[in-house]
Short mmCIF file of C-alpha atoms and ligand atoms in Angstrom, two decimals:
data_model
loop_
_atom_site.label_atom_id
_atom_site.label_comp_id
_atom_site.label_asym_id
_atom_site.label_seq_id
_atom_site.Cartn_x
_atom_site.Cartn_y
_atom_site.Cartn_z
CA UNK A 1 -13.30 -12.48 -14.62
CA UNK A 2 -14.35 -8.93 -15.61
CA UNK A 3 -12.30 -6.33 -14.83
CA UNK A 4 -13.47 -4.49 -11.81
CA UNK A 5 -12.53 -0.82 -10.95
CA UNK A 6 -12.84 1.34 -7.81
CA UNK A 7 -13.72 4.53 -9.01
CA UNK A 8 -15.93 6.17 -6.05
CA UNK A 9 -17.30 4.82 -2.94
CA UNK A 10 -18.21 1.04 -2.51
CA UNK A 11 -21.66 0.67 -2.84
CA UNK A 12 -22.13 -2.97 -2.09
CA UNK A 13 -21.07 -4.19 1.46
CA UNK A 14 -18.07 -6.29 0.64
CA UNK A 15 -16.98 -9.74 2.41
CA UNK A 16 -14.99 -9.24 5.71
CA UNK A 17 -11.22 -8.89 5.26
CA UNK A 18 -10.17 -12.42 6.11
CA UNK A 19 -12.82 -13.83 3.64
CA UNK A 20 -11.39 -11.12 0.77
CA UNK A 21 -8.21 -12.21 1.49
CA UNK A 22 -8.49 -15.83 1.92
CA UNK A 23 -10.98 -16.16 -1.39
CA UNK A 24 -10.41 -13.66 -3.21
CA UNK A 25 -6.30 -12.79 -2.09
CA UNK A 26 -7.48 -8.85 -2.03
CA UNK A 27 -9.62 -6.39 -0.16
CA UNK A 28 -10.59 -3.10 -0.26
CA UNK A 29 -12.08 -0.78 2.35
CA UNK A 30 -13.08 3.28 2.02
CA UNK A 31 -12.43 5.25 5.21
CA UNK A 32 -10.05 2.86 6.92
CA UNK A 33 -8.93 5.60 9.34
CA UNK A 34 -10.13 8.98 10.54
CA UNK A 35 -10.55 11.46 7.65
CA UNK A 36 -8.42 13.80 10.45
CA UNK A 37 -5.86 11.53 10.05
CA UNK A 38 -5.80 10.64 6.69
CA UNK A 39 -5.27 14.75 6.27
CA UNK A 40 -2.53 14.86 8.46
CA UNK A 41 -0.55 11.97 6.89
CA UNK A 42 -1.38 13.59 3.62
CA UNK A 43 0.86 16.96 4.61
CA UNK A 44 3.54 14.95 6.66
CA UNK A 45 3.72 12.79 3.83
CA UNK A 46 4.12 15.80 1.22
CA UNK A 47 6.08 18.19 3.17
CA UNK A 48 8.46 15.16 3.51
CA UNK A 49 8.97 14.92 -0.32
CA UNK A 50 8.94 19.36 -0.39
CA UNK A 51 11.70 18.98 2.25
CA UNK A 52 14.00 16.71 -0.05
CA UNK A 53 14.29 14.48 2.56
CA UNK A 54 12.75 11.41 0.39
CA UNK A 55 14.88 8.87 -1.51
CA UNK A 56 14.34 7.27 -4.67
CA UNK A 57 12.81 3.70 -4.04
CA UNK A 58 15.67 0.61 -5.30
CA UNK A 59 14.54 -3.01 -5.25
CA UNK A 60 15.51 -5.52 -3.16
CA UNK A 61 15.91 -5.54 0.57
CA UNK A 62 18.37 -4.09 2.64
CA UNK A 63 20.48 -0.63 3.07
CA UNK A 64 21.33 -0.57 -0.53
CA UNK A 65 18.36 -1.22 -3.09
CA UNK A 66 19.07 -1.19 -6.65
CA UNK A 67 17.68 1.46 -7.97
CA UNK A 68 15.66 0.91 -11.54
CA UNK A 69 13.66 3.88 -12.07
CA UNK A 70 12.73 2.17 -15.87
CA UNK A 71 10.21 -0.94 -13.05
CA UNK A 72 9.79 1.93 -9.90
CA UNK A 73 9.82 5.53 -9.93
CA UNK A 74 8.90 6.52 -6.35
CA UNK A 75 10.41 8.19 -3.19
CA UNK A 76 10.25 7.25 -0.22
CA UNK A 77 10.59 7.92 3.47
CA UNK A 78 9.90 5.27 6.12
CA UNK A 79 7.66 5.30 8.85
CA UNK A 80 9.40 4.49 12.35
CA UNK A 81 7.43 5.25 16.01
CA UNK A 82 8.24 8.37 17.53
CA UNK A 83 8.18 10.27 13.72
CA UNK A 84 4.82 12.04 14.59
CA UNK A 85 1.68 12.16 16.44
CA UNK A 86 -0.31 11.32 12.97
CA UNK A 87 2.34 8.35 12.38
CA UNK A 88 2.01 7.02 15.48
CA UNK A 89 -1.70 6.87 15.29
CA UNK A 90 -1.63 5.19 12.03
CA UNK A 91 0.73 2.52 13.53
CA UNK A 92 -1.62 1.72 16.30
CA UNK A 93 -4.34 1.04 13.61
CA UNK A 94 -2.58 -1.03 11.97
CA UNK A 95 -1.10 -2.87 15.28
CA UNK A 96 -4.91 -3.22 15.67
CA UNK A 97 -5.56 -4.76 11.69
CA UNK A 98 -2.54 -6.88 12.82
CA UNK A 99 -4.01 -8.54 15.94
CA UNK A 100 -7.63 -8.76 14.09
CA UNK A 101 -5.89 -10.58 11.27
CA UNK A 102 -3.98 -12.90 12.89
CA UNK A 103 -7.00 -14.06 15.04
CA UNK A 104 -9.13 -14.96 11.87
CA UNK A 105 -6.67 -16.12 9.26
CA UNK A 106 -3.76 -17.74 11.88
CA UNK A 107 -1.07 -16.11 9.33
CA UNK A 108 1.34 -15.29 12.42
CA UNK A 109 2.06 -11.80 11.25
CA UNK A 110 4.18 -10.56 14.06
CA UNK A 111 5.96 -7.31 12.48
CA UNK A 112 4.81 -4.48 10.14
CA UNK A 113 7.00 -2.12 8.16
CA UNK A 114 6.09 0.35 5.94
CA UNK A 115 7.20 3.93 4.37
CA UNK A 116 5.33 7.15 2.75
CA UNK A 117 5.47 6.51 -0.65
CA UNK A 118 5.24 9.87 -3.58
CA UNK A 119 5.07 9.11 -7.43
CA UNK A 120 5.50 12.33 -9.18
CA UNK A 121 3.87 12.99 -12.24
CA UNK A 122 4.92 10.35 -14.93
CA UNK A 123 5.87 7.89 -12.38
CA UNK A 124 4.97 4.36 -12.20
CA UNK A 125 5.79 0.75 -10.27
CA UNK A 126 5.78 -2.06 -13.22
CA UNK A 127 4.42 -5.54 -12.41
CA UNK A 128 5.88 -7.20 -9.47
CA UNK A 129 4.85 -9.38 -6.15
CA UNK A 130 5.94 -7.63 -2.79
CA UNK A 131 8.51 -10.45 -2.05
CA UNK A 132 12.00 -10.17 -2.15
CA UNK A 133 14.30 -13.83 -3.32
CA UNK A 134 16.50 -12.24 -0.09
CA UNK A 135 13.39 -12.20 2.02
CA UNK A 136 9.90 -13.65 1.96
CA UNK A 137 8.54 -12.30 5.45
CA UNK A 138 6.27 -9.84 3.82
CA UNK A 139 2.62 -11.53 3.74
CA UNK A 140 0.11 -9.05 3.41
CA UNK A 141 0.39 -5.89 2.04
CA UNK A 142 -1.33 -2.83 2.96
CA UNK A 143 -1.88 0.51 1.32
CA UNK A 144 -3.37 3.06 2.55
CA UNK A 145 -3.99 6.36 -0.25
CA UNK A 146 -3.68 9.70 0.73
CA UNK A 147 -5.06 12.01 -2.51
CA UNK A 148 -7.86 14.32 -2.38
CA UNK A 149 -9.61 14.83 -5.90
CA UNK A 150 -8.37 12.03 -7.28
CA UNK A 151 -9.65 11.45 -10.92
CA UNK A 152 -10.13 8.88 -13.60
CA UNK A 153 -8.11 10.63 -15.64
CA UNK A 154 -5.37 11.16 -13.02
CA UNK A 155 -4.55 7.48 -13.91
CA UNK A 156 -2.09 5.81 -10.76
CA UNK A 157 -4.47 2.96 -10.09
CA UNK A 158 -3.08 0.22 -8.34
CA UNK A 159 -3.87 -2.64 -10.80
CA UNK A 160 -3.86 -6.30 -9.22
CA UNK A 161 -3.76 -9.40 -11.45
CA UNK A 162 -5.80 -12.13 -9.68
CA UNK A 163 -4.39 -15.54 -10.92
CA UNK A 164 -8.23 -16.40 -11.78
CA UNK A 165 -7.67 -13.75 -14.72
CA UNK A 166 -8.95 -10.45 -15.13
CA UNK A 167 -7.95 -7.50 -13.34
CA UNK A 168 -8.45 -5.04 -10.77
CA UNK A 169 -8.09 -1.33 -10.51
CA UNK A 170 -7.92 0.71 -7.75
CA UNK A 171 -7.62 4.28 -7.46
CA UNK A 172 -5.90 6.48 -4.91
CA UNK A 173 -8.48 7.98 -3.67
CA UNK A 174 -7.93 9.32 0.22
CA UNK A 175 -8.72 7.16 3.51
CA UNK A 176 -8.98 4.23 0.76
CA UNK A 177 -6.61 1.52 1.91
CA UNK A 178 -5.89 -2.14 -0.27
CA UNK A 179 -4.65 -5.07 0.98
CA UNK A 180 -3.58 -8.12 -0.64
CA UNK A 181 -1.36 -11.33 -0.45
CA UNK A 182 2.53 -10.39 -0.82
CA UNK A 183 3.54 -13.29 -2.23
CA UNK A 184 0.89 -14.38 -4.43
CA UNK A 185 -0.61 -11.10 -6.12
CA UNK A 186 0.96 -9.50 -8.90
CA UNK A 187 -0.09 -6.24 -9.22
CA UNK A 188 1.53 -2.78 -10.53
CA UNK A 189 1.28 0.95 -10.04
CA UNK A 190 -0.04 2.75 -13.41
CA UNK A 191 1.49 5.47 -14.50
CA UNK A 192 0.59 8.69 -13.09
CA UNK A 193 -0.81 12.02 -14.26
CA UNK A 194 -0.70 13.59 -10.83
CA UNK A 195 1.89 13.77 -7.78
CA UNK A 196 0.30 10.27 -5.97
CA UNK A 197 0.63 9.90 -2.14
CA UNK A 198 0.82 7.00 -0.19
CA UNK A 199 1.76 4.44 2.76
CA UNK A 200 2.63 1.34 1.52
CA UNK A 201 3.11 -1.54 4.52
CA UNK A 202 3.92 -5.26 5.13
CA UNK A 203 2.54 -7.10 7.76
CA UNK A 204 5.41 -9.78 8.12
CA UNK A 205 5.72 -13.29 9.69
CA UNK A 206 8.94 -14.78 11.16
CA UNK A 207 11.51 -15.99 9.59
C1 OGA B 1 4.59 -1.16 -3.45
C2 OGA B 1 3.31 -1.11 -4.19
C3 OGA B 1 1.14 -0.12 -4.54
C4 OGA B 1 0.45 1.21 -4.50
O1 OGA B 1 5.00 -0.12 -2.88
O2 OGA B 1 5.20 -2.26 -3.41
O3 OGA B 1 3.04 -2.04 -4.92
O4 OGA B 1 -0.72 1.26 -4.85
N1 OGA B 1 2.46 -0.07 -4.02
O5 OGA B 1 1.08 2.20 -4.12
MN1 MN B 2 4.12 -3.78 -4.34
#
């Protein structure tokens, strides 16, 4: 398979989401939310990291992540109800993506979780899937990218590694969001030029 990159808008209509993510285990849709929103997320999520009140991103589950800044070198700050008008918005959208999902595919997804992610300059997420040995619950995962501006040369792609070879890139750019199968996708964060803002969720099953 060729390698495929996202560099601007999508020309060609894609497939739906559930046939993406069923056939292809990926999708990828420009202006998931309002471009209001996507602006106010963008300054929540920055004055977060200005305000120091980010942490450096571990692995694993749980209240104490390992941290291993040589595989993952971002901050984060999780999202919880309640945090701000913006957040709360973007968690009914995705309470929304969560009910349309579950009516197409069947996958049961019953919870989502996710946090503001920033990757300062020179930062990077190596290869992994989005499932811990602890805790396999996470079963799609969903991205949403907050940068204005964003360049080829700005580097940060997410890169995902279909297992039918090739690869994928996908650049930041804002109101862009990914999704793809937890579990089954490897994929990576390139290193990046530029400070690289985020919200990266799980839509999870039950136990
Ligand atoms: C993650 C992740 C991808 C991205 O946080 O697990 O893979 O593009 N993020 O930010
Ligand atoms: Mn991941």
């Amino acid at each position: 398979m060729p390698a495929i990159s996202f560099d601007g808008a999508l020309a060609v209509p894609g497939p739906s989401i559930a046939d993406g993510l069923c056939r292809a285990g990926w999708y990828v849709q420009e202006q998931f939310i309002p471009a209001e929103l996507s602006r106010q997320l963008a300054v929540e999520c920055e004055q977060s990291m200005l305000s120091g009140k980010m942490k450096s991103a571990g692995l694993g589950s749980g209240h104490a992540p390992l941290l291993q800044p040589d595989i993952r070198g971002d901050h984060i700050a999780w999202l919880e109800a309640g945090r701000s008008t913006a957040c709360d918005s973007y968690l009914k959208h995705m309470e929304a993506l969560r009910q349309s999902l579950n009516g197409e595919l069947f996958l049961g997804l019953e919870e989502y979780e996710s946090h503001f992610a920033v990757y300062a300059p020179g930062a990077f997420y190596r290869a992994h899937l989005d499932r811990f040995r602890d805790d396999d619950k996470r079963t799609v995962s969903v991205v949403l990218y907050l940068n204005d501006d964003w360049l080829p040369e700005h580097g940060g792609a997410l890169r995902l590694h279909p297992q039918d070879g090739g690869h994928v890139d996908i650049a930041p750019v804002v109101g862009r969001m990914a999704m793809f199968l937890s579990g089954e996708m490897l994929h990576e964060v390139l290193p990046t030029a530029r400070q690289r803002l985020s919200i990266a969720g799980w839509l999870r099953r039950r136990a």
